[in-house]
PDB file of C-alpha atoms and ligand atoms in Angstrom:
ATOM      1  CA  MET I   1       8.859  16.079  36.218  1.00  0.00           C
ATOM      2  CA  SER I   2       5.591  17.496  34.991  1.00  0.00           C
ATOM      3  CA  LYS I   3       5.747  18.311  31.286  1.00  0.00           C
ATOM      4  CA  THR I   4       3.056  20.693  30.191  1.00  0.00           C
ATOM      5  CA  LEU I   5       2.632  22.180  26.756  1.00  0.00           C
ATOM      6  CA  ASN I   6       1.671  25.674  25.834  1.00  0.00           C
ATOM      7  CA  PRO I   7      -1.997  25.348  24.659  1.00  0.00           C
ATOM      8  CA  GLU I   8      -1.306  27.256  21.458  1.00  0.00           C
ATOM      9  CA  LEU I   9       1.670  25.037  20.622  1.00  0.00           C
ATOM     10  CA  ARG I  10      -0.385  21.956  21.508  1.00  0.00           C
ATOM     11  CA  ARG I  11      -3.075  23.040  19.034  1.00  0.00           C
ATOM     12  CA  ALA I  12      -0.472  23.741  16.352  1.00  0.00           C
ATOM     13  CA  LEU I  13       1.121  20.326  16.914  1.00  0.00           C
ATOM     14  CA  ALA I  14      -2.253  18.599  16.785  1.00  0.00           C
ATOM     15  CA  GLU I  15      -3.042  20.328  13.497  1.00  0.00           C
ATOM     16  CA  ARG I  16       0.337  19.355  12.085  1.00  0.00           C
ATOM     17  CA  VAL I  17      -0.093  15.715  13.100  1.00  0.00           C
ATOM     18  CA  ARG I  18      -3.588  15.633  11.596  1.00  0.00           C
ATOM     19  CA  TYR I  19      -2.146  17.047   8.379  1.00  0.00           C
ATOM     20  CA  TYR I  20       0.432  14.232   8.280  1.00  0.00           C
ATOM     21  CA  HIS I  21      -2.349  11.713   8.890  1.00  0.00           C
ATOM     22  CA  GLU I  22      -4.117  13.002   5.809  1.00  0.00           C
ATOM     23  CA  LEU I  23      -0.950  12.164   3.904  1.00  0.00           C
ATOM     24  CA  GLY I  24      -0.862   8.668   5.397  1.00  0.00           C
ATOM     25  CA  ILE I  25       2.010   9.336   7.798  1.00  0.00           C
ATOM     26  CA  TYR I  26       1.360   7.928  11.249  1.00  0.00           C
ATOM     27  CA  ASP I  27       4.684   7.269  12.908  1.00  0.00           C
ATOM     28  CA  PHE I  28       6.565  10.075  14.621  1.00  0.00           C
ATOM     29  CA  TYR I  29       9.900   9.896  16.329  1.00  0.00           C
ATOM     30  CA  ARG I  30      11.503  12.212  18.794  1.00  0.00           C
ATOM     31  CA  ARG I  31      15.111  12.884  17.971  1.00  0.00           C
ATOM     32  CA  GLU I  32      17.295  12.403  21.032  1.00  0.00           C
ATOM     33  CA  GLY I  33      19.441  15.317  22.086  1.00  0.00           C
ATOM     34  CA  ILE I  34      17.366  18.160  20.664  1.00  0.00           C
ATOM     35  CA  SER I  35      16.802  20.817  23.241  1.00  0.00           C
ATOM     36  CA  ALA I  36      13.177  21.300  24.013  1.00  0.00           C
ATOM     37  CA  SER I  37      12.359  24.558  22.364  1.00  0.00           C
ATOM     38  CA  ALA I  38       9.449  25.659  20.260  1.00  0.00           C
ATOM     39  CA  THR I  39      11.711  26.431  17.294  1.00  0.00           C
ATOM     40  CA  ALA I  40      13.218  22.918  17.417  1.00  0.00           C
ATOM     41  CA  VAL I  41       9.731  21.489  17.140  1.00  0.00           C
ATOM     42  CA  GLU I  42       8.539  23.826  14.439  1.00  0.00           C
ATOM     43  CA  SER I  43      11.544  23.460  12.139  1.00  0.00           C
ATOM     44  CA  ASP I  44      14.955  21.865  12.022  1.00  0.00           C
ATOM     45  CA  PRO I  45      17.941  24.175  12.384  1.00  0.00           C
ATOM     46  CA  PRO I  46      20.243  24.688   9.385  1.00  0.00           C
ATOM     47  CA  GLU I  47      22.771  21.888   8.960  1.00  0.00           C
ATOM     48  CA  SER I  48      25.711  24.091   9.854  1.00  0.00           C
ATOM     49  CA  VAL I  49      24.235  24.884  13.263  1.00  0.00           C
ATOM     50  CA  PRO I  50      24.747  22.211  15.929  1.00  0.00           C
ATOM     51  CA  VAL I  51      21.469  20.812  17.176  1.00  0.00           C
ATOM     52  CA  THR I  52      22.416  21.241  20.800  1.00  0.00           C
ATOM     53  CA  GLN I  53      24.805  23.746  22.240  1.00  0.00           C
ATOM     54  CA  PRO I  54      25.737  22.812  25.824  1.00  0.00           C
ATOM     55  CA  GLU I  55      26.745  26.330  26.814  1.00  0.00           C
ATOM     56  CA  SER I  56      23.497  27.942  25.840  1.00  0.00           C
ATOM     57  CA  ARG I  57      21.477  25.000  27.163  1.00  0.00           C
ATOM     58  CA  GLU I  58      22.977  25.426  30.596  1.00  0.00           C
ATOM     59  CA  GLU I  59      22.001  29.069  30.529  1.00  0.00           C
ATOM     60  CA  MET I  60      18.434  28.295  29.582  1.00  0.00           C
ATOM     61  CA  PRO I  61      16.067  28.762  32.521  1.00  0.00           C
ATOM     62  CA  ARG I  62      14.639  25.385  33.497  1.00  0.00           C
ATOM     63  CA  LYS I  63      11.115  26.662  33.847  1.00  0.00           C
ATOM     64  CA  SER I  64      10.792  27.969  30.292  1.00  0.00           C
ATOM     65  CA  ALA I  65      12.304  24.762  28.875  1.00  0.00           C
ATOM     66  CA  ALA I  66       9.796  22.647  30.749  1.00  0.00           C
ATOM     67  CA  ALA I  67       6.961  24.791  29.475  1.00  0.00           C
ATOM     68  CA  VAL I  68       7.632  23.914  25.835  1.00  0.00           C
ATOM     69  CA  ILE I  69       8.629  20.258  26.026  1.00  0.00           C
ATOM     70  CA  PRO I  70       6.204  18.398  23.761  1.00  0.00           C
ATOM     71  CA  ASP I  71       3.844  16.228  25.719  1.00  0.00           C
ATOM     72  CA  HIS I  72       4.442  12.672  24.493  1.00  0.00           C
ATOM     73  CA  LYS I  73       0.795  11.865  25.003  1.00  0.00           C
ATOM     74  CA  THR I  74      -0.091  14.375  22.293  1.00  0.00           C
ATOM     75  CA  PHE I  75       1.862  12.284  19.789  1.00  0.00           C
ATOM     76  CA  GLU I  76       0.814   8.926  21.171  1.00  0.00           C
ATOM     77  CA  VAL I  77      -2.874   9.712  20.954  1.00  0.00           C
ATOM     78  CA  LEU I  78      -2.821  11.505  17.626  1.00  0.00           C
ATOM     79  CA  SER I  79      -0.369   9.238  15.844  1.00  0.00           C
ATOM     80  CA  SER I  80      -2.420   6.073  16.213  1.00  0.00           C
ATOM     81  CA  ARG I  81      -5.015   5.292  13.602  1.00  0.00           C
ATOM     82  CA  PRO I  82      -8.460   4.900  15.182  1.00  0.00           C
ATOM     83  CA  GLU I  83      -8.745   1.349  13.839  1.00  0.00           C
ATOM     84  CA  GLN I  84      -5.228   0.314  14.849  1.00  0.00           C
ATOM     85  CA  ASN I  85      -6.149  -1.636  17.984  1.00  0.00           C
ATOM     86  CA  VAL I  86      -9.515  -2.883  16.811  1.00  0.00           C
ATOM     87  CA  ALA I  87      -9.471  -6.662  16.382  1.00  0.00           C
ATOM     88  CA  ASP I  88     -12.665  -6.976  14.345  1.00  0.00           C
ATOM     89  CA  PRO I  89     -11.939  -5.983  10.718  1.00  0.00           C
ATOM     90  CA  ALA I  90     -15.570  -4.994  10.103  1.00  0.00           C
ATOM     91  CA  ALA I  91     -15.376  -2.556  13.009  1.00  0.00           C
ATOM     92  CA  GLY I  92     -11.989  -1.321  11.774  1.00  0.00           C
ATOM     93  CA  LEU I  93     -13.339  -0.625   8.303  1.00  0.00           C
ATOM     94  CA  LYS I  94     -16.313   1.167   9.817  1.00  0.00           C
ATOM     95  CA  LEU I  95     -13.937   3.486  11.659  1.00  0.00           C
ATOM     96  CA  ILE I  96     -12.046   4.215   8.456  1.00  0.00           C
ATOM     97  CA  ARG I  97     -15.317   4.936   6.642  1.00  0.00           C
ATOM     98  CA  GLU I  98     -16.320   7.302   9.428  1.00  0.00           C
ATOM     99  CA  ASP I  99     -12.944   8.995   9.219  1.00  0.00           C
ATOM    100  CA  LEU I 100     -13.422   9.441   5.474  1.00  0.00           C
ATOM    101  CA  GLY I 101     -16.803  11.067   6.109  1.00  0.00           C
ATOM    102  CA  ASP I 102     -18.306  13.101   3.280  1.00  0.00           C
ATOM    103  CA  CYS I 103     -14.808  13.514   1.943  1.00  0.00           C
ATOM    104  CA  THR I 104     -13.767  16.733   0.229  1.00  0.00           C
ATOM    105  CA  ARG I 105     -10.027  16.112   0.444  1.00  0.00           C
ATOM    106  CA  CYS I 106      -9.381  16.132  -3.308  1.00  0.00           C
ATOM    107  CA  LYS I 107     -11.038  17.847  -6.238  1.00  0.00           C
ATOM    108  CA  LEU I 108     -12.956  14.726  -7.270  1.00  0.00           C
ATOM    109  CA  HIS I 109     -15.531  15.581  -4.616  1.00  0.00           C
ATOM    110  CA  GLN I 110     -16.790  18.463  -6.744  1.00  0.00           C
ATOM    111  CA  GLN I 111     -16.572  16.914 -10.184  1.00  0.00           C
ATOM    112  CA  GLY I 112     -19.895  15.155 -10.348  1.00  0.00           C
ATOM    113  CA  ARG I 113     -19.545  12.191  -8.011  1.00  0.00           C
ATOM    114  CA  LYS I 114     -22.842  10.841  -6.730  1.00  0.00           C
ATOM    115  CA  GLN I 115     -21.303   9.041  -3.805  1.00  0.00           C
ATOM    116  CA  ILE I 116     -18.092   7.697  -2.325  1.00  0.00           C
ATOM    117  CA  VAL I 117     -17.368   4.104  -3.366  1.00  0.00           C
ATOM    118  CA  PHE I 118     -15.575   2.759  -0.325  1.00  0.00           C
ATOM    119  CA  GLY I 119     -15.053  -0.936  -1.087  1.00  0.00           C
ATOM    120  CA  VAL I 120     -16.965  -4.168  -0.743  1.00  0.00           C
ATOM    121  CA  GLY I 121     -16.499  -7.799   0.132  1.00  0.00           C
ATOM    122  CA  ASN I 122     -15.276 -10.224   2.734  1.00  0.00           C
ATOM    123  CA  VAL I 123     -13.493  -8.393   5.549  1.00  0.00           C
ATOM    124  CA  HIS I 124     -11.530 -11.595   6.258  1.00  0.00           C
ATOM    125  CA  ALA I 125     -10.553 -12.089   2.621  1.00  0.00           C
ATOM    126  CA  ASP I 126      -7.263 -13.740   1.681  1.00  0.00           C
ATOM    127  CA  LEU I 127      -7.521 -12.111  -1.720  1.00  0.00           C
ATOM    128  CA  MET I 128      -8.093  -8.469  -2.514  1.00  0.00           C
ATOM    129  CA  PHE I 129      -8.549  -6.788  -5.888  1.00  0.00           C
ATOM    130  CA  VAL I 130      -7.656  -3.137  -6.328  1.00  0.00           C
ATOM    131  CA  GLY I 131      -8.778  -1.166  -9.370  1.00  0.00           C
ATOM    132  CA  GLU I 132      -8.339   2.407 -10.500  1.00  0.00           C
ATOM    133  CA  GLY I 133     -11.536   4.254  -9.626  1.00  0.00           C
ATOM    134  CA  PRO I 134     -15.328   4.049  -9.877  1.00  0.00           C
ATOM    135  CA  GLY I 135     -17.059   4.361 -13.235  1.00  0.00           C
ATOM    136  CA  ALA I 136     -20.625   5.483 -13.911  1.00  0.00           C
ATOM    137  CA  ASP I 137     -22.265   2.260 -12.718  1.00  0.00           C
ATOM    138  CA  GLU I 138     -20.149   2.104  -9.586  1.00  0.00           C
ATOM    139  CA  ASP I 139     -20.854   5.769  -8.849  1.00  0.00           C
ATOM    140  CA  ALA I 140     -24.586   5.124  -9.204  1.00  0.00           C
ATOM    141  CA  GLN I 141     -24.621   1.970  -7.079  1.00  0.00           C
ATOM    142  CA  GLY I 142     -21.907   2.833  -4.542  1.00  0.00           C
ATOM    143  CA  GLU I 143     -20.061  -0.434  -5.150  1.00  0.00           C
ATOM    144  CA  PRO I 144     -16.836  -1.093  -7.070  1.00  0.00           C
ATOM    145  CA  PHE I 145     -16.829  -3.204 -10.242  1.00  0.00           C
ATOM    146  CA  VAL I 146     -20.544  -3.558 -10.911  1.00  0.00           C
ATOM    147  CA  GLY I 147     -20.680  -2.584 -14.616  1.00  0.00           C
ATOM    148  CA  ARG I 148     -19.506  -4.624 -17.595  1.00  0.00           C
ATOM    149  CA  ALA I 149     -15.948  -4.663 -16.289  1.00  0.00           C
ATOM    150  CA  GLY I 150     -17.328  -5.830 -12.959  1.00  0.00           C
ATOM    151  CA  GLN I 151     -19.136  -8.671 -14.664  1.00  0.00           C
ATOM    152  CA  LEU I 152     -15.883  -9.775 -16.259  1.00  0.00           C
ATOM    153  CA  LEU I 153     -14.104  -9.498 -12.901  1.00  0.00           C
ATOM    154  CA  ASN I 154     -16.820 -11.718 -11.402  1.00  0.00           C
ATOM    155  CA  ASN I 155     -16.141 -14.269 -14.137  1.00  0.00           C
ATOM    156  CA  MET I 156     -12.406 -14.102 -13.453  1.00  0.00           C
ATOM    157  CA  ILE I 157     -13.008 -14.671  -9.738  1.00  0.00           C
ATOM    158  CA  LYS I 158     -15.360 -17.555 -10.495  1.00  0.00           C
ATOM    159  CA  ALA I 159     -12.762 -19.100 -12.775  1.00  0.00           C
ATOM    160  CA  MET I 160     -10.400 -19.126  -9.806  1.00  0.00           C
ATOM    161  CA  GLY I 161     -12.822 -21.411  -8.002  1.00  0.00           C
ATOM    162  CA  ILE I 162     -14.078 -18.766  -5.565  1.00  0.00           C
ATOM    163  CA  ARG I 163     -16.939 -16.261  -5.365  1.00  0.00           C
ATOM    164  CA  ARG I 164     -17.064 -12.471  -5.404  1.00  0.00           C
ATOM    165  CA  GLU I 165     -18.276 -12.619  -1.795  1.00  0.00           C
ATOM    166  CA  ASP I 166     -15.014 -14.350  -0.826  1.00  0.00           C
ATOM    167  CA  VAL I 167     -12.759 -11.448  -1.854  1.00  0.00           C
ATOM    168  CA  TYR I 168     -12.542  -7.743  -1.045  1.00  0.00           C
ATOM    169  CA  ILE I 169     -12.657  -5.196  -3.865  1.00  0.00           C
ATOM    170  CA  ALA I 170     -11.632  -1.540  -3.721  1.00  0.00           C
ATOM    171  CA  ASN I 171     -10.098   1.206  -5.846  1.00  0.00           C
ATOM    172  CA  ILE I 172      -7.205   3.635  -5.622  1.00  0.00           C
ATOM    173  CA  VAL I 173      -9.638   6.584  -5.645  1.00  0.00           C
ATOM    174  CA  LYS I 174     -13.111   6.381  -4.162  1.00  0.00           C
ATOM    175  CA  CYS I 175     -14.858   9.014  -6.267  1.00  0.00           C
ATOM    176  CA  ARG I 176     -15.600   8.811  -9.971  1.00  0.00           C
ATOM    177  CA  PRO I 177     -13.251  10.880 -12.129  1.00  0.00           C
ATOM    178  CA  PRO I 178     -15.339  12.891 -14.622  1.00  0.00           C
ATOM    179  CA  GLY I 179     -15.797  11.179 -17.975  1.00  0.00           C
ATOM    180  CA  ASN I 180     -13.990   8.135 -16.577  1.00  0.00           C
ATOM    181  CA  ARG I 181     -10.662   9.870 -17.038  1.00  0.00           C
ATOM    182  CA  THR I 182      -7.595   8.450 -15.333  1.00  0.00           C
ATOM    183  CA  PRO I 183      -7.316   9.736 -11.745  1.00  0.00           C
ATOM    184  CA  GLU I 184      -4.607  12.352 -11.419  1.00  0.00           C
ATOM    185  CA  ARG I 185      -1.558  11.958  -9.272  1.00  0.00           C
ATOM    186  CA  ASP I 186      -2.657  14.340  -6.519  1.00  0.00           C
ATOM    187  CA  GLU I 187      -6.053  12.617  -6.359  1.00  0.00           C
ATOM    188  CA  CYS I 188      -4.409   9.200  -5.992  1.00  0.00           C
ATOM    189  CA  GLU I 189      -1.999  10.482  -3.376  1.00  0.00           C
ATOM    190  CA  THR I 190      -4.781  12.076  -1.357  1.00  0.00           C
ATOM    191  CA  CYS I 191      -7.146   9.115  -1.481  1.00  0.00           C
ATOM    192  CA  SER I 192      -4.850   6.086  -1.355  1.00  0.00           C
ATOM    193  CA  PRO I 193      -3.922   6.424   2.366  1.00  0.00           C
ATOM    194  CA  PHE I 194      -7.485   5.307   3.120  1.00  0.00           C
ATOM    195  CA  LEU I 195      -7.023   2.274   0.874  1.00  0.00           C
ATOM    196  CA  MET I 196      -3.757   1.517   2.686  1.00  0.00           C
ATOM    197  CA  ARG I 197      -5.652   1.539   5.968  1.00  0.00           C
ATOM    198  CA  GLN I 198      -8.314  -0.763   4.531  1.00  0.00           C
ATOM    199  CA  ILE I 199      -5.616  -3.185   3.415  1.00  0.00           C
ATOM    200  CA  ALA I 200      -3.958  -3.048   6.842  1.00  0.00           C
ATOM    201  CA  VAL I 201      -7.268  -3.937   8.489  1.00  0.00           C
ATOM    202  CA  ILE I 202      -8.170  -6.771   6.102  1.00  0.00           C
ATOM    203  CA  LYS I 203      -4.626  -8.169   5.957  1.00  0.00           C
ATOM    204  CA  PRO I 204      -5.039 -10.153   2.748  1.00  0.00           C
ATOM    205  CA  LYS I 205      -2.501 -12.755   1.718  1.00  0.00           C
ATOM    206  CA  VAL I 206      -2.564 -11.562  -1.879  1.00  0.00           C
ATOM    207  CA  ILE I 207      -3.506  -8.290  -3.553  1.00  0.00           C
ATOM    208  CA  VAL I 208      -4.143  -8.220  -7.292  1.00  0.00           C
ATOM    209  CA  ALA I 209      -3.631  -4.782  -8.805  1.00  0.00           C
ATOM    210  CA  LEU I 210      -5.974  -4.406 -11.775  1.00  0.00           C
ATOM    211  CA  GLY I 211      -4.304  -2.259 -14.400  1.00  0.00           C
ATOM    212  CA  ALA I 212      -1.376   0.088 -14.577  1.00  0.00           C
ATOM    213  CA  VAL I 213      -2.840   2.882 -12.440  1.00  0.00           C
ATOM    214  CA  ALA I 214      -3.487   0.563  -9.501  1.00  0.00           C
ATOM    215  CA  ALA I 215      -0.115  -1.153  -9.900  1.00  0.00           C
ATOM    216  CA  LYS I 216       1.895   2.054 -10.152  1.00  0.00           C
ATOM    217  CA  ASN I 217       0.180   3.621  -7.167  1.00  0.00           C
ATOM    218  CA  LEU I 218       0.486   0.581  -4.933  1.00  0.00           C
ATOM    219  CA  LEU I 219       4.056  -0.206  -5.890  1.00  0.00           C
ATOM    220  CA  ALA I 220       5.285   3.340  -6.538  1.00  0.00           C
ATOM    221  CA  ILE I 221       6.952   1.996  -9.654  1.00  0.00           C
ATOM    222  CA  ASN I 222       6.613   3.654 -13.041  1.00  0.00           C
ATOM    223  CA  ALA I 223       6.934   0.802 -15.505  1.00  0.00           C
ATOM    224  CA  PRO I 224       4.901  -0.635 -18.379  1.00  0.00           C
ATOM    225  CA  MET I 225       2.479  -3.481 -17.718  1.00  0.00           C
ATOM    226  CA  SER I 226       4.744  -5.895 -19.571  1.00  0.00           C
ATOM    227  CA  GLU I 227       7.378  -5.350 -16.877  1.00  0.00           C
ATOM    228  CA  LEU I 228       5.006  -5.179 -13.908  1.00  0.00           C
ATOM    229  CA  ARG I 229       3.196  -8.453 -14.591  1.00  0.00           C
ATOM    230  CA  GLY I 230       4.360 -12.017 -14.102  1.00  0.00           C
ATOM    231  CA  ARG I 231       5.827 -11.875 -10.611  1.00  0.00           C
ATOM    232  CA  PHE I 232       4.945 -11.288  -6.973  1.00  0.00           C
ATOM    233  CA  TYR I 233       5.979  -8.216  -5.006  1.00  0.00           C
ATOM    234  CA  ASP I 234       6.207  -8.051  -1.228  1.00  0.00           C
ATOM    235  CA  PHE I 235       3.728  -5.401  -0.191  1.00  0.00           C
ATOM    236  CA  MET I 236       3.246  -3.576   3.083  1.00  0.00           C
ATOM    237  CA  PRO I 237       0.874  -0.581   3.105  1.00  0.00           C
ATOM    238  CA  SER I 238       2.615   2.722   3.765  1.00  0.00           C
ATOM    239  CA  GLY I 239       2.190   3.899   7.340  1.00  0.00           C
ATOM    240  CA  VAL I 240       1.972   0.317   8.652  1.00  0.00           C
ATOM    241  CA  ARG I 241       4.776  -1.400  10.531  1.00  0.00           C
ATOM    242  CA  ALA I 242       5.594  -5.042   9.866  1.00  0.00           C
ATOM    243  CA  SER I 243       5.299  -5.770  13.586  1.00  0.00           C
ATOM    244  CA  GLU I 244       1.705  -4.552  13.712  1.00  0.00           C
ATOM    245  CA  ASN I 245      -0.787  -7.287  14.547  1.00  0.00           C
ATOM    246  CA  ALA I 246       1.647 -10.008  13.523  1.00  0.00           C
ATOM    247  CA  TRP I 247       0.947  -9.370   9.858  1.00  0.00           C
ATOM    248  CA  GLN I 248       3.901  -9.598   7.516  1.00  0.00           C
ATOM    249  CA  GLY I 249       2.220  -7.917   4.581  1.00  0.00           C
ATOM    250  CA  ALA I 250       0.801  -9.329   1.363  1.00  0.00           C
ATOM    251  CA  LYS I 251       2.053 -10.636  -1.945  1.00  0.00           C
ATOM    252  CA  LEU I 252       1.055  -8.307  -4.744  1.00  0.00           C
ATOM    253  CA  ALA I 253       0.475  -9.400  -8.335  1.00  0.00           C
ATOM    254  CA  VAL I 254      -0.369  -7.210 -11.309  1.00  0.00           C
ATOM    255  CA  THR I 255      -2.764  -8.041 -14.112  1.00  0.00           C
ATOM    256  CA  TYR I 256      -4.825  -6.256 -16.732  1.00  0.00           C
ATOM    257  CA  HIS I 257      -7.860  -4.198 -15.778  1.00  0.00           C
ATOM    258  CA  PRO I 258     -11.073  -5.959 -16.842  1.00  0.00           C
ATOM    259  CA  ALA I 259     -12.095  -2.834 -18.802  1.00  0.00           C
ATOM    260  CA  PHE I 260      -8.919  -3.230 -20.848  1.00  0.00           C
ATOM    261  CA  LEU I 261      -9.687  -6.921 -21.390  1.00  0.00           C
ATOM    262  CA  LEU I 262     -13.115  -5.951 -22.730  1.00  0.00           C
ATOM    263  CA  ARG I 263     -11.397  -3.722 -25.270  1.00  0.00           C
ATOM    264  CA  ASP I 264      -8.698  -6.257 -26.105  1.00  0.00           C
ATOM    265  CA  PRO I 265      -9.980  -9.793 -25.363  1.00  0.00           C
ATOM    266  CA  ARG I 266      -6.803 -11.301 -26.836  1.00  0.00           C
ATOM    267  CA  GLN I 267      -5.076 -10.446 -23.546  1.00  0.00           C
ATOM    268  CA  LYS I 268      -7.423 -12.618 -21.480  1.00  0.00           C
ATOM    269  CA  GLY I 269      -5.034 -15.547 -21.743  1.00  0.00           C
ATOM    270  CA  GLU I 270      -2.251 -13.423 -20.247  1.00  0.00           C
ATOM    271  CA  ALA I 271      -4.538 -12.282 -17.418  1.00  0.00           C
ATOM    272  CA  TRP I 272      -5.434 -15.904 -16.774  1.00  0.00           C
ATOM    273  CA  LYS I 273      -1.734 -16.727 -16.346  1.00  0.00           C
ATOM    274  CA  ASP I 274      -1.525 -13.994 -13.677  1.00  0.00           C
ATOM    275  CA  LEU I 275      -4.522 -15.392 -11.856  1.00  0.00           C
ATOM    276  CA  GLN I 276      -3.138 -18.923 -12.022  1.00  0.00           C
ATOM    277  CA  MET I 277       0.016 -17.668 -10.304  1.00  0.00           C
ATOM    278  CA  VAL I 278      -2.193 -16.262  -7.521  1.00  0.00           C
ATOM    279  CA  MET I 279      -4.218 -19.472  -7.299  1.00  0.00           C
ATOM    280  CA  LYS I 280      -1.088 -21.523  -6.906  1.00  0.00           C
ATOM    281  CA  TYR I 281       0.124 -19.309  -4.060  1.00  0.00           C
ATOM    282  CA  LEU I 282      -3.241 -19.451  -2.281  1.00  0.00           C
ATOM    283  CA  GLY I 283      -3.632 -23.181  -2.871  1.00  0.00           C
ATOM    284  CA  LEU I 284      -6.821 -22.732  -4.866  1.00  0.00           C
ATOM    285  CA  GLU I 285      -7.911 -25.674  -6.958  1.00  0.00           C
ATOM    286  CA  PRO I 286      -7.632 -25.201 -10.694  1.00  0.00           C
ATOM    287  CA  PRO I 287     -11.150 -24.743 -12.062  1.00  0.00           C
ATOM    288  CA  LYS I 288     -12.582 -26.924 -14.757  1.00  0.00           C
ATOM    289  CA  LYS I 289     -13.194 -23.990 -17.078  1.00  0.00           C
ATOM    290  CA  ALA I 290     -11.151 -20.794 -17.466  1.00  0.00           C
ATOM    291  CA  ALA I 291     -12.701 -17.317 -17.561  1.00  0.00           C
ATOM    292  CA  GLU I 292     -14.229 -16.382 -20.857  1.00  0.00           C
TER     293      GLU I 292
HETATM  294  S1  SF4 Q 301     -11.428  10.559  -4.298  1.00  0.00           S
HETATM  295 FE1  SF4 Q 301     -10.923  10.029  -2.186  1.00  0.00          FE
HETATM  296  S2  SF4 Q 301      -9.796  11.818  -1.398  1.00  0.00           S
HETATM  297 FE2  SF4 Q 301     -10.892  12.468  -3.257  1.00  0.00          FE
HETATM  298  S3  SF4 Q 301     -12.832  13.310  -2.485  1.00  0.00           S
HETATM  299 FE3  SF4 Q 301     -13.182  11.139  -3.012  1.00  0.00          FE
HETATM  300  S4  SF4 Q 301     -12.880  10.016  -1.107  1.00  0.00           S
HETATM  301 FE4  SF4 Q 301     -11.979  12.059  -0.835  1.00  0.00          FE
END
């Protein structure tokens, strides 16, 4: 049976699906048993009203029902992320960057950013670091963790027996919050779906969340650092299915943000314990000298 869709309804559906994509929602399911009507697609009926009523369905002219049945292809095409079936992670990240464009999705785009700081590093990395957001140096250079905190992060990575070029580094938000303020909840929620897609493309074995903002946004847990640190979490980016590309997700560890360690160097020993836990999991050799 040919199932065509009213062009206006098709456009409305496409807009709605795009809107969900912006929120990081990619999977859509068709509920069995719902009669194919425009109102059923637009909004669910009240709970007290049965979803299908056989009497009225039998009376419904077949032609009009067929005219409003959603075309599955509309959902199939629009619900897949452009990078989803791309095997090369570099190409996948390029597609995500193109999708991001000259982003104006949250208010950070008009609060003095010089450029979007997408992320940098090895697209095949086993280890990924996620910070909070770009600072002044990162905003100027277009690369995450390049200022003083970045220098300390480099030292931490070196102390693990690897190089900065071996890992991938990104942030929860990609535009600098004015005055280096903490990114606000709506900004994190708007931007982080792109980070989730980056993670899904890179498929790291371990993600290290640097600081409370990164940890809380990735884990959706509101807890102090003392409770978040010291253990691994099983992490799967939202909008990604475990069956996708045979990737079972990453282990996520939480440690202090390097900027915090610059302010309170006494906590470096604690951060080193977190990194040692990660090294053990990844089978990295203990270095001769710990990070300063
Ligand atoms: S922070 Fe993210 S969502 Fe907001 S404008 Fe920048 S790139 Fe877009």
